[in-house]
Amino acid sequence: MKKLTIGVVILMLFAILGACASKDNTPANKAESNANKQQETNAAVTEEADFKKLGDEPLTLTLFSTSGTFPDVEFNTLIADPIKKKYPNVTIERITPAATTTNEEVLSTHVPDIIYSSSSSHQRIIRTGAYEDLRELIKRHHFDESRIKPILYDYIKDITKDKGGEIYAIPFNSNQHILYYNKDIFDKFGVPYPTEKQLTWDEVLDIAAKLTRTENGVQYIGLSVDNLTGLAKGLGLPYVDHDTGNAALDTPDWLRVFELNKRIFEIPGYVTPEHTWNWGRDQFMKDQIIGMRVTWLANMIGPLEELRQQGVEFNWDFAPAPNFSDQLGKTREAQIHSLSVNSQSKHKDEAFQVIAEILSDEGQRILSRNGRVPAVINPELEKEYGLDIPVLQGKAVQNVFIGEPLQEHYVHPYELEITTRLTEAAEDLAINGLDVNSAIRKATEAINKDVETLRTTIGDK
């Protein structure tokens, strides 16, 4: 009897399932299902039709660079030429204002479709309202954000994390640090070249002392480091407090940075009798009197290639960026160079498609082969680093990738305005006779006074 009952139940279940299947396959339900599918298709078509595809019609887009070293040779090689090659009827033109024109002035009189920036200028451009929130464009164009290196994209997201979550930029490249050295100066004074070994600052200062001397009336300087702001990047130090905006210099790590910069200035002959103390790019690549320079990749590669094209070459190479002894294995902060769409552009979709092309593997391969570290996760591209740019031929380019770069510290809206106080502090250490603690105290007081003014002019954040 129990077996019979179970059999009846099973038959009833099959009947119910069959009825359901029959109901689902009725003409009315089939029509409803087809209608739903057609609506989905129509929605997808509508979504595609909502924007013009790059290359469908002749178009000129403009680009403006707000900060960072970006010479014309790189603009053409990395952006304008590749887009023109793939889309012959699309032209990217560069807006190049007078050197004394501020970003704010340019953006109030021009509407560049694409904005190239470094992280140092993001806060100022945000205040102009020129950045488009890219979230909708990212969604509409199915842009794969997961391909971007977190060390870069997390910084972009942190800018607006507490303010609305807007995404104002897409990383273009990772601007990392390296030690450049002039082989001719090393040869002149019989000093062995740096190798692929990451040096400590103590080791670098020993070498710098041997290279800082006068020869045949020429003063050679062993080391250039971008002073306090450059040295602080080895520890990822903010200039002002993230929350309060007040000076953040009164810390053990900043004390280490000030002490190191003081030691550099105290190398005999480093500060000249004429009180020249701030050595930089021109003295390294044009005057060729600097033995070693620790700085950004992008600060030097493009300008060195431009110089080579002008017929000026010299014998230089790369070594890993040095750091404090307890920080070996890490280099300095990786600065973000990025691309954005102007909120006032009449061609936002096309501008974003240009950005997407540059962030494609092929676009990033061109970038890597011409001396910039890709923004996307693809180790194979880094193996091709520097292959197409003449100035890097024969250089130890593998040293670019020794050491882990740090994520850049949060650049507070006040930071760019108060950076001059760190230059003044370095000058106090170099030529004004201030000790480290006095220089930190003076800079802190000056920054906090500036911050009081900034709070009334640009607000809290």
mmCIF file of C-alpha atoms in Angstrom, residues 68-453:
data_model
loop_
_atom_site.group_PDB
_atom_site.id
_atom_site.type_symbol
_atom_site.label_atom_id
_atom_site.label_comp_id
_atom_site.label_asym_id
_atom_site.label_seq_id
_atom_site.Cartn_x
_atom_site.Cartn_y
_atom_site.Cartn_z
ATOM 1 C CA GLY A 68 54.308 67.060 -14.627
ATOM 2 C CA THR A 69 57.041 66.841 -17.234
ATOM 3 C CA PHE A 70 55.392 66.078 -20.576
ATOM 4 C CA PRO A 71 57.500 67.341 -23.503
ATOM 5 C CA ASP A 72 56.140 67.403 -27.055
ATOM 6 C CA VAL A 73 58.202 64.375 -28.053
ATOM 7 C CA GLU A 74 56.253 62.305 -25.493
ATOM 8 C CA PHE A 75 52.876 63.872 -26.273
ATOM 9 C CA ASN A 76 53.317 62.931 -29.934
ATOM 10 C CA THR A 77 54.802 59.486 -29.358
ATOM 11 C CA LEU A 78 52.482 58.338 -26.579
ATOM 12 C CA ILE A 79 49.161 59.964 -27.464
ATOM 13 C CA ALA A 80 48.771 61.954 -30.700
ATOM 14 C CA ASP A 81 50.550 59.611 -33.121
ATOM 15 C CA PRO A 82 49.042 56.297 -31.904
ATOM 16 C CA ILE A 83 45.506 57.729 -32.027
ATOM 17 C CA LYS A 84 46.079 59.169 -35.504
ATOM 18 C CA LYS A 85 47.461 55.830 -36.705
ATOM 19 C CA LYS A 86 44.422 53.879 -35.492
ATOM 20 C CA TYR A 87 41.851 56.591 -36.291
ATOM 21 C CA PRO A 88 43.157 58.592 -39.283
ATOM 22 C CA ASN A 89 40.336 61.129 -39.076
ATOM 23 C CA VAL A 90 40.916 61.856 -35.355
ATOM 24 C CA THR A 91 43.477 64.489 -34.355
ATOM 25 C CA ILE A 92 44.700 65.267 -30.839
ATOM 26 C CA GLU A 93 45.997 68.823 -30.553
ATOM 27 C CA ARG A 94 47.872 70.202 -27.589
ATOM 28 C CA ILE A 95 46.997 73.470 -25.887
ATOM 29 C CA THR A 96 50.300 75.165 -25.038
ATOM 30 C CA PRO A 97 49.794 78.464 -23.203
ATOM 31 C CA ALA A 98 52.498 80.922 -22.204
ATOM 32 C CA ALA A 99 54.721 79.649 -19.402
ATOM 33 C CA THR A 100 53.406 82.265 -16.975
ATOM 34 C CA THR A 101 49.747 81.332 -17.514
ATOM 35 C CA THR A 102 48.157 79.493 -14.592
ATOM 36 C CA ASN A 103 46.051 76.359 -14.975
ATOM 37 C CA GLU A 104 43.066 78.275 -13.678
ATOM 38 C CA GLU A 105 43.503 80.927 -16.365
ATOM 39 C CA VAL A 106 43.796 78.326 -19.119
ATOM 40 C CA LEU A 107 40.732 76.411 -17.980
ATOM 41 C CA SER A 108 38.684 79.597 -17.723
ATOM 42 C CA THR A 109 39.422 80.538 -21.349
ATOM 43 C CA HIS A 110 39.797 77.133 -23.042
ATOM 44 C CA VAL A 111 37.865 73.871 -22.939
ATOM 45 C CA PRO A 112 40.436 71.130 -23.476
ATOM 46 C CA ASP A 113 38.655 67.830 -24.032
ATOM 47 C CA ILE A 114 41.346 65.830 -22.240
ATOM 48 C CA ILE A 115 43.331 66.973 -19.209
ATOM 49 C CA TYR A 116 46.733 65.480 -18.404
ATOM 50 C CA SER A 117 47.730 65.914 -14.754
ATOM 51 C CA SER A 118 50.090 64.703 -12.089
ATOM 52 C CA SER A 119 48.865 64.103 -8.555
ATOM 53 C CA SER A 120 50.357 67.410 -7.419
ATOM 54 C CA SER A 121 47.737 69.373 -9.375
ATOM 55 C CA HIS A 122 44.601 67.271 -8.866
ATOM 56 C CA GLN A 123 43.242 69.277 -5.940
ATOM 57 C CA ARG A 124 43.574 72.600 -7.745
ATOM 58 C CA ILE A 125 41.869 71.279 -10.873
ATOM 59 C CA ILE A 126 39.058 69.804 -8.784
ATOM 60 C CA ARG A 127 38.430 73.302 -7.415
ATOM 61 C CA THR A 128 38.003 74.664 -10.959
ATOM 62 C CA GLY A 129 35.220 72.169 -11.680
ATOM 63 C CA ALA A 130 36.986 71.077 -14.879
ATOM 64 C CA TYR A 131 37.074 67.367 -14.046
ATOM 65 C CA GLU A 132 34.180 65.211 -15.216
ATOM 66 C CA ASP A 133 33.097 62.433 -12.850
ATOM 67 C CA LEU A 134 34.061 59.425 -14.979
ATOM 68 C CA ARG A 135 31.889 56.797 -13.308
ATOM 69 C CA GLU A 136 29.114 56.957 -15.907
ATOM 70 C CA LEU A 137 31.585 56.960 -18.807
ATOM 71 C CA ILE A 138 33.414 53.990 -17.276
ATOM 72 C CA LYS A 139 30.122 52.088 -17.109
ATOM 73 C CA ARG A 140 28.868 53.125 -20.544
ATOM 74 C CA HIS A 141 32.097 52.174 -22.283
ATOM 75 C CA HIS A 142 32.627 48.975 -20.276
ATOM 76 C CA PHE A 143 36.053 50.130 -19.152
ATOM 77 C CA ASP A 144 37.802 47.418 -17.120
ATOM 78 C CA GLU A 145 39.071 49.157 -13.986
ATOM 79 C CA SER A 146 40.522 45.928 -12.603
ATOM 80 C CA ARG A 147 43.437 46.184 -15.061
ATOM 81 C CA ILE A 148 44.839 49.303 -13.371
ATOM 82 C CA LYS A 149 47.548 48.873 -10.731
ATOM 83 C CA PRO A 150 45.956 49.309 -7.288
ATOM 84 C CA ILE A 151 48.886 51.436 -6.063
ATOM 85 C CA LEU A 152 47.795 54.032 -8.642
ATOM 86 C CA TYR A 153 44.013 53.679 -8.786
ATOM 87 C CA ASP A 154 43.582 53.495 -5.011
ATOM 88 C CA TYR A 155 45.253 56.898 -4.771
ATOM 89 C CA ILE A 156 42.802 58.347 -7.335
ATOM 90 C CA LYS A 157 39.874 56.948 -5.345
ATOM 91 C CA ASP A 158 41.261 58.201 -2.037
ATOM 92 C CA ILE A 159 41.046 61.805 -3.279
ATOM 93 C CA THR A 160 37.249 61.759 -3.084
ATOM 94 C CA LYS A 161 36.654 58.823 -0.742
ATOM 95 C CA ASP A 162 35.073 61.028 1.932
ATOM 96 C CA LYS A 163 33.444 63.494 -0.442
ATOM 97 C CA GLY A 164 31.196 61.526 -2.794
ATOM 98 C CA GLY A 165 33.351 58.868 -4.413
ATOM 99 C CA GLU A 166 33.764 60.594 -7.761
ATOM 100 C CA ILE A 167 36.454 59.282 -10.096
ATOM 101 C CA TYR A 168 38.126 62.248 -11.735
ATOM 102 C CA ALA A 169 41.051 60.593 -13.502
ATOM 103 C CA ILE A 170 42.405 57.394 -15.010
ATOM 104 C CA PRO A 171 46.090 56.658 -14.293
ATOM 105 C CA PHE A 172 48.221 57.032 -17.420
ATOM 106 C CA ASN A 173 51.572 55.800 -16.082
ATOM 107 C CA SER A 174 53.430 55.090 -12.853
ATOM 108 C CA ASN A 175 56.071 57.782 -12.408
ATOM 109 C CA GLN A 176 58.704 56.014 -10.326
ATOM 110 C CA HIS A 177 62.067 57.079 -8.939
ATOM 111 C CA ILE A 178 65.532 56.077 -10.074
ATOM 112 C CA LEU A 179 69.148 57.058 -9.490
ATOM 113 C CA TYR A 180 70.693 58.583 -12.620
ATOM 114 C CA TYR A 181 74.478 58.784 -12.713
ATOM 115 C CA ASN A 182 77.023 60.406 -15.006
ATOM 116 C CA LYS A 183 79.629 57.787 -15.933
ATOM 117 C CA ASP A 184 82.066 60.405 -17.181
ATOM 118 C CA ILE A 185 82.238 62.060 -13.753
ATOM 119 C CA PHE A 186 82.681 58.678 -12.043
ATOM 120 C CA ASP A 187 85.496 57.894 -14.492
ATOM 121 C CA LYS A 188 87.102 61.290 -13.996
ATOM 122 C CA PHE A 189 87.488 60.693 -10.264
ATOM 123 C CA GLY A 190 88.077 56.936 -10.390
ATOM 124 C CA VAL A 191 84.925 55.985 -8.519
ATOM 125 C CA PRO A 192 83.187 52.631 -9.283
ATOM 126 C CA TYR A 193 79.734 52.878 -10.826
ATOM 127 C CA PRO A 194 76.598 52.034 -8.826
ATOM 128 C CA THR A 195 75.233 48.577 -9.668
ATOM 129 C CA GLU A 196 71.842 46.872 -9.466
ATOM 130 C CA LYS A 197 72.247 46.775 -5.671
ATOM 131 C CA GLN A 198 69.969 49.231 -3.878
ATOM 132 C CA LEU A 199 72.217 51.501 -1.813
ATOM 133 C CA THR A 200 71.554 53.032 1.572
ATOM 134 C CA TRP A 201 71.739 56.791 1.980
ATOM 135 C CA ASP A 202 74.946 56.371 3.970
ATOM 136 C CA GLU A 203 76.545 54.560 1.034
ATOM 137 C CA VAL A 204 75.328 57.178 -1.433
ATOM 138 C CA LEU A 205 76.686 60.032 0.687
ATOM 139 C CA ASP A 206 80.097 58.341 0.789
ATOM 140 C CA ILE A 207 80.121 58.240 -3.017
ATOM 141 C CA ALA A 208 78.809 61.807 -3.251
ATOM 142 C CA ALA A 209 81.674 63.087 -1.093
ATOM 143 C CA LYS A 210 84.189 61.549 -3.528
ATOM 144 C CA LEU A 211 82.503 63.211 -6.511
ATOM 145 C CA THR A 212 82.049 66.682 -5.000
ATOM 146 C CA ARG A 213 85.211 68.561 -5.937
ATOM 147 C CA THR A 214 86.658 71.207 -8.232
ATOM 148 C CA GLU A 215 88.606 70.129 -11.318
ATOM 149 C CA ASN A 216 90.120 72.563 -13.832
ATOM 150 C CA GLY A 217 87.953 75.346 -12.507
ATOM 151 C CA VAL A 218 84.721 73.297 -12.733
ATOM 152 C CA GLN A 219 82.765 72.589 -9.530
ATOM 153 C CA TYR A 220 81.347 69.059 -9.628
ATOM 154 C CA ILE A 221 78.497 68.103 -7.281
ATOM 155 C CA GLY A 222 78.178 64.493 -6.218
ATOM 156 C CA LEU A 223 74.453 64.270 -5.551
ATOM 157 C CA SER A 224 71.101 65.917 -6.271
ATOM 158 C CA VAL A 225 68.009 64.648 -4.438
ATOM 159 C CA ASP A 226 65.191 67.215 -4.861
ATOM 160 C CA ASN A 227 65.917 68.134 -1.226
ATOM 161 C CA LEU A 228 63.312 67.749 1.537
ATOM 162 C CA THR A 229 60.351 67.027 -0.729
ATOM 163 C CA GLY A 230 62.277 64.372 -2.641
ATOM 164 C CA LEU A 231 63.782 62.679 0.393
ATOM 165 C CA ALA A 232 60.394 62.544 2.148
ATOM 166 C CA LYS A 233 58.995 60.420 -0.686
ATOM 167 C CA GLY A 234 61.208 57.536 0.412
ATOM 168 C CA LEU A 235 59.059 57.312 3.553
ATOM 169 C CA GLY A 236 55.730 58.389 2.019
ATOM 170 C CA LEU A 237 55.418 61.434 4.261
ATOM 171 C CA PRO A 238 52.545 63.936 4.007
ATOM 172 C CA TYR A 239 53.350 67.630 4.401
ATOM 173 C CA VAL A 240 50.144 68.437 6.259
ATOM 174 C CA ASP A 241 47.801 66.346 8.391
ATOM 175 C CA HIS A 242 45.075 64.599 6.393
ATOM 176 C CA ASP A 243 42.278 65.652 8.765
ATOM 177 C CA THR A 244 43.331 69.005 10.241
ATOM 178 C CA GLY A 245 45.404 70.444 7.398
ATOM 179 C CA ASN A 246 48.023 71.598 9.917
ATOM 180 C CA ALA A 247 51.750 71.013 9.406
ATOM 181 C CA ALA A 248 52.797 67.370 9.810
ATOM 182 C CA LEU A 249 56.554 67.917 10.096
ATOM 183 C CA ASP A 250 56.985 67.320 13.821
ATOM 184 C CA THR A 251 57.477 63.545 13.557
ATOM 185 C CA PRO A 252 60.455 61.169 13.918
ATOM 186 C CA ASP A 253 60.396 60.369 10.186
ATOM 187 C CA TRP A 254 60.464 64.018 9.128
ATOM 188 C CA LEU A 255 63.332 64.527 11.570
ATOM 189 C CA ARG A 256 65.254 61.792 9.711
ATOM 190 C CA VAL A 257 64.594 63.572 6.408
ATOM 191 C CA PHE A 258 65.767 66.952 7.708
ATOM 192 C CA GLU A 259 68.878 65.387 9.224
ATOM 193 C CA LEU A 260 69.733 63.608 5.964
ATOM 194 C CA ASN A 261 69.310 66.780 3.911
ATOM 195 C CA LYS A 262 71.541 68.634 6.385
ATOM 196 C CA ARG A 263 74.245 65.973 5.948
ATOM 197 C CA ILE A 264 74.084 66.383 2.169
ATOM 198 C CA PHE A 265 74.523 70.150 2.433
ATOM 199 C CA GLU A 266 77.509 69.625 4.745
ATOM 200 C CA ILE A 267 79.494 67.663 2.151
ATOM 201 C CA PRO A 268 82.570 69.899 1.566
ATOM 202 C CA GLY A 269 82.088 71.882 -1.636
ATOM 203 C CA TYR A 270 78.385 71.049 -2.003
ATOM 204 C CA VAL A 271 77.273 74.609 -1.207
ATOM 205 C CA THR A 272 79.354 77.002 -3.299
ATOM 206 C CA PRO A 273 80.936 80.234 -2.029
ATOM 207 C CA GLU A 274 78.202 82.019 -4.014
ATOM 208 C CA HIS A 275 75.608 80.113 -1.918
ATOM 209 C CA THR A 276 74.384 77.924 -4.782
ATOM 210 C CA TRP A 277 72.821 74.896 -3.094
ATOM 211 C CA ASN A 278 69.746 73.736 -5.012
ATOM 212 C CA TRP A 279 70.995 71.395 -7.742
ATOM 213 C CA GLY A 280 68.597 69.921 -10.299
ATOM 214 C CA ARG A 281 67.884 68.662 -13.800
ATOM 215 C CA ASP A 282 69.666 71.291 -15.873
ATOM 216 C CA GLN A 283 72.909 70.862 -13.931
ATOM 217 C CA PHE A 284 72.722 67.097 -14.520
ATOM 218 C CA MET A 285 71.831 66.881 -18.196
ATOM 219 C CA LYS A 286 72.856 70.253 -19.676
ATOM 220 C CA ASP A 287 75.778 71.465 -17.568
ATOM 221 C CA GLN A 288 76.730 67.830 -16.771
ATOM 222 C CA ILE A 289 78.315 68.641 -13.417
ATOM 223 C CA ILE A 290 76.135 66.363 -11.229
ATOM 224 C CA GLY A 291 77.483 62.886 -10.465
ATOM 225 C CA MET A 292 74.186 61.352 -9.273
ATOM 226 C CA ARG A 293 70.605 62.527 -9.341
ATOM 227 C CA VAL A 294 67.699 60.765 -7.608
ATOM 228 C CA THR A 295 64.394 61.830 -9.118
ATOM 229 C CA TRP A 296 61.322 60.848 -11.134
ATOM 230 C CA LEU A 297 61.625 58.836 -14.341
ATOM 231 C CA ALA A 298 59.349 61.198 -16.254
ATOM 232 C CA ASN A 299 61.314 64.223 -15.067
ATOM 233 C CA MET A 300 64.316 63.115 -17.103
ATOM 234 C CA ILE A 301 63.592 60.548 -19.850
ATOM 235 C CA GLY A 302 61.602 62.787 -22.209
ATOM 236 C CA PRO A 303 63.908 65.799 -21.734
ATOM 237 C CA LEU A 304 66.992 63.593 -22.241
ATOM 238 C CA GLU A 305 65.523 62.288 -25.501
ATOM 239 C CA GLU A 306 64.752 65.835 -26.633
ATOM 240 C CA LEU A 307 68.320 66.803 -25.785
ATOM 241 C CA ARG A 308 69.624 63.812 -27.760
ATOM 242 C CA GLN A 309 67.568 64.900 -30.767
ATOM 243 C CA GLN A 310 69.272 68.287 -30.491
ATOM 244 C CA GLY A 311 72.647 66.547 -30.748
ATOM 245 C CA VAL A 312 73.608 66.652 -27.048
ATOM 246 C CA GLU A 313 74.534 63.291 -25.522
ATOM 247 C CA PHE A 314 76.664 62.083 -22.644
ATOM 248 C CA ASN A 315 77.534 58.874 -20.856
ATOM 249 C CA TRP A 316 74.931 58.202 -18.164
ATOM 250 C CA ASP A 317 73.017 55.237 -16.759
ATOM 251 C CA PHE A 318 70.517 54.031 -14.142
ATOM 252 C CA ALA A 319 70.768 52.482 -10.668
ATOM 253 C CA PRO A 320 67.985 51.690 -8.177
ATOM 254 C CA ALA A 321 66.776 54.583 -6.041
ATOM 255 C CA PRO A 322 68.465 54.504 -2.586
ATOM 256 C CA ASN A 323 66.639 54.587 0.723
ATOM 257 C CA PHE A 324 67.176 54.473 4.466
ATOM 258 C CA SER A 325 68.785 51.243 5.673
ATOM 259 C CA ASP A 326 65.580 50.005 7.321
ATOM 260 C CA GLN A 327 63.596 50.705 4.140
ATOM 261 C CA LEU A 328 65.642 48.724 1.615
ATOM 262 C CA GLY A 329 63.426 46.836 -0.800
ATOM 263 C CA LYS A 330 61.252 49.926 -1.165
ATOM 264 C CA THR A 331 61.991 52.949 -3.322
ATOM 265 C CA ARG A 332 59.980 56.172 -3.266
ATOM 266 C CA GLU A 333 56.369 57.053 -3.867
ATOM 267 C CA ALA A 334 55.022 56.309 -7.336
ATOM 268 C CA GLN A 335 53.528 59.530 -8.633
ATOM 269 C CA ILE A 336 50.382 59.195 -10.736
ATOM 270 C CA HIS A 337 50.233 60.836 -14.132
ATOM 271 C CA SER A 338 46.637 60.669 -15.251
ATOM 272 C CA LEU A 339 44.127 61.516 -17.968
ATOM 273 C CA SER A 340 40.739 63.139 -17.356
ATOM 274 C CA VAL A 341 37.753 64.354 -19.352
ATOM 275 C CA ASN A 342 36.751 68.004 -19.139
ATOM 276 C CA SER A 343 33.311 68.486 -17.625
ATOM 277 C CA GLN A 344 32.614 71.181 -20.264
ATOM 278 C CA SER A 345 33.743 69.152 -23.268
ATOM 279 C CA LYS A 346 31.276 68.628 -26.113
ATOM 280 C CA HIS A 347 32.977 65.323 -26.899
ATOM 281 C CA LYS A 348 33.100 63.511 -23.568
ATOM 282 C CA ASP A 349 32.465 60.056 -25.006
ATOM 283 C CA GLU A 350 35.089 60.428 -27.713
ATOM 284 C CA ALA A 351 37.577 61.842 -25.203
ATOM 285 C CA PHE A 352 37.007 58.887 -22.903
ATOM 286 C CA GLN A 353 37.444 56.471 -25.792
ATOM 287 C CA VAL A 354 40.837 58.064 -26.458
ATOM 288 C CA ILE A 355 41.756 57.448 -22.816
ATOM 289 C CA ALA A 356 40.563 53.849 -23.099
ATOM 290 C CA GLU A 357 42.728 53.355 -26.196
ATOM 291 C CA ILE A 358 45.792 54.684 -24.385
ATOM 292 C CA LEU A 359 45.037 52.336 -21.465
ATOM 293 C CA SER A 360 44.700 49.319 -23.741
ATOM 294 C CA ASP A 361 47.544 46.811 -23.736
ATOM 295 C CA GLU A 362 48.699 48.143 -27.089
ATOM 296 C CA GLY A 363 48.587 51.752 -25.911
ATOM 297 C CA GLN A 364 50.462 50.880 -22.732
ATOM 298 C CA ARG A 365 52.993 48.858 -24.731
ATOM 299 C CA ILE A 366 53.847 51.997 -26.716
ATOM 300 C CA LEU A 367 54.180 53.883 -23.450
ATOM 301 C CA SER A 368 56.470 51.247 -21.908
ATOM 302 C CA ARG A 369 58.672 50.907 -24.968
ATOM 303 C CA ASN A 370 59.172 54.673 -24.865
ATOM 304 C CA GLY A 371 60.309 55.001 -21.279
ATOM 305 C CA ARG A 372 57.232 55.219 -19.045
ATOM 306 C CA VAL A 373 56.136 52.551 -16.588
ATOM 307 C CA PRO A 374 52.669 51.229 -17.529
ATOM 308 C CA ALA A 375 49.627 51.938 -15.371
ATOM 309 C CA VAL A 376 48.083 48.535 -16.104
ATOM 310 C CA ILE A 377 48.832 45.145 -14.572
ATOM 311 C CA ASN A 378 50.800 43.317 -17.254
ATOM 312 C CA PRO A 379 54.353 42.229 -16.387
ATOM 313 C CA GLU A 380 55.023 41.399 -20.047
ATOM 314 C CA LEU A 381 54.811 45.089 -20.948
ATOM 315 C CA GLU A 382 57.496 45.978 -18.418
ATOM 316 C CA LYS A 383 59.854 43.542 -20.139
ATOM 317 C CA GLU A 384 59.673 45.824 -23.190
ATOM 318 C CA TYR A 385 60.535 48.941 -21.224
ATOM 319 C CA GLY A 386 62.599 51.454 -23.205
ATOM 320 C CA LEU A 387 63.028 49.378 -26.361
ATOM 321 C CA ASP A 388 61.856 52.092 -28.776
ATOM 322 C CA ILE A 389 63.359 55.267 -27.341
ATOM 323 C CA PRO A 390 66.929 55.883 -28.550
ATOM 324 C CA VAL A 391 68.130 57.607 -25.380
ATOM 325 C CA LEU A 392 67.554 54.403 -23.375
ATOM 326 C CA GLN A 393 69.427 52.068 -25.688
ATOM 327 C CA GLY A 394 72.209 50.299 -23.810
ATOM 328 C CA LYS A 395 71.001 51.531 -20.416
ATOM 329 C CA ALA A 396 70.437 49.267 -17.395
ATOM 330 C CA VAL A 397 66.666 49.688 -17.642
ATOM 331 C CA GLN A 398 66.035 46.622 -15.470
ATOM 332 C CA ASN A 399 67.133 48.750 -12.503
ATOM 333 C CA VAL A 400 63.935 50.800 -12.919
ATOM 334 C CA PHE A 401 61.997 47.850 -11.479
ATOM 335 C CA ILE A 402 64.242 47.041 -8.506
ATOM 336 C CA GLY A 403 62.489 47.931 -5.268
ATOM 337 C CA GLU A 404 58.814 48.311 -4.482
ATOM 338 C CA PRO A 405 57.383 51.789 -5.035
ATOM 339 C CA LEU A 406 55.144 53.232 -2.335
ATOM 340 C CA GLN A 407 51.624 54.489 -2.891
ATOM 341 C CA GLU A 408 51.756 58.261 -2.962
ATOM 342 C CA HIS A 409 50.663 59.973 0.242
ATOM 343 C CA TYR A 410 47.322 61.779 0.236
ATOM 344 C CA VAL A 411 47.971 65.177 -1.327
ATOM 345 C CA HIS A 412 45.922 67.554 0.793
ATOM 346 C CA PRO A 413 44.188 70.521 -0.906
ATOM 347 C CA TYR A 414 46.632 72.799 0.943
ATOM 348 C CA GLU A 415 49.792 70.917 0.019
ATOM 349 C CA LEU A 416 50.708 72.605 -3.244
ATOM 350 C CA GLU A 417 50.278 76.023 -1.674
ATOM 351 C CA ILE A 418 52.608 75.282 1.256
ATOM 352 C CA THR A 419 55.359 73.359 -0.587
ATOM 353 C CA THR A 420 57.399 76.545 -0.875
ATOM 354 C CA ARG A 421 57.867 76.422 2.915
ATOM 355 C CA LEU A 422 59.837 73.188 2.509
ATOM 356 C CA THR A 423 62.083 74.835 -0.064
ATOM 357 C CA GLU A 424 62.653 77.661 2.410
ATOM 358 C CA ALA A 425 63.438 75.118 5.125
ATOM 359 C CA ALA A 426 66.021 73.437 2.896
ATOM 360 C CA GLU A 427 67.589 76.842 2.237
ATOM 361 C CA ASP A 428 67.700 77.479 5.987
ATOM 362 C CA LEU A 429 69.635 74.240 6.409
ATOM 363 C CA ALA A 430 71.942 74.924 3.465
ATOM 364 C CA ILE A 431 72.955 78.572 3.822
ATOM 365 C CA ASN A 432 71.139 80.255 6.711
ATOM 366 C CA GLY A 433 72.806 78.309 9.513
ATOM 367 C CA LEU A 434 69.674 76.827 11.092
ATOM 368 C CA ASP A 435 69.934 73.523 12.919
ATOM 369 C CA VAL A 436 67.445 70.773 12.118
ATOM 370 C CA ASN A 437 65.066 71.369 15.030
ATOM 371 C CA SER A 438 64.966 75.121 14.417
ATOM 372 C CA ALA A 439 64.274 74.588 10.712
ATOM 373 C CA ILE A 440 61.404 72.204 11.476
ATOM 374 C CA ARG A 441 59.933 74.611 14.030
ATOM 375 C CA LYS A 442 60.181 77.586 11.662
ATOM 376 C CA ALA A 443 58.614 75.664 8.759
ATOM 377 C CA THR A 444 55.815 74.354 10.984
ATOM 378 C CA GLU A 445 54.927 77.854 12.153
ATOM 379 C CA ALA A 446 54.977 79.192 8.581
ATOM 380 C CA ILE A 447 52.814 76.343 7.269
ATOM 381 C CA ASN A 448 50.233 76.686 10.041
ATOM 382 C CA LYS A 449 49.989 80.404 9.380
ATOM 383 C CA ASP A 450 49.451 79.689 5.676
ATOM 384 C CA VAL A 451 46.793 77.124 6.567
ATOM 385 C CA GLU A 452 44.807 79.701 8.520
ATOM 386 C CA THR A 453 44.616 81.800 5.372
#
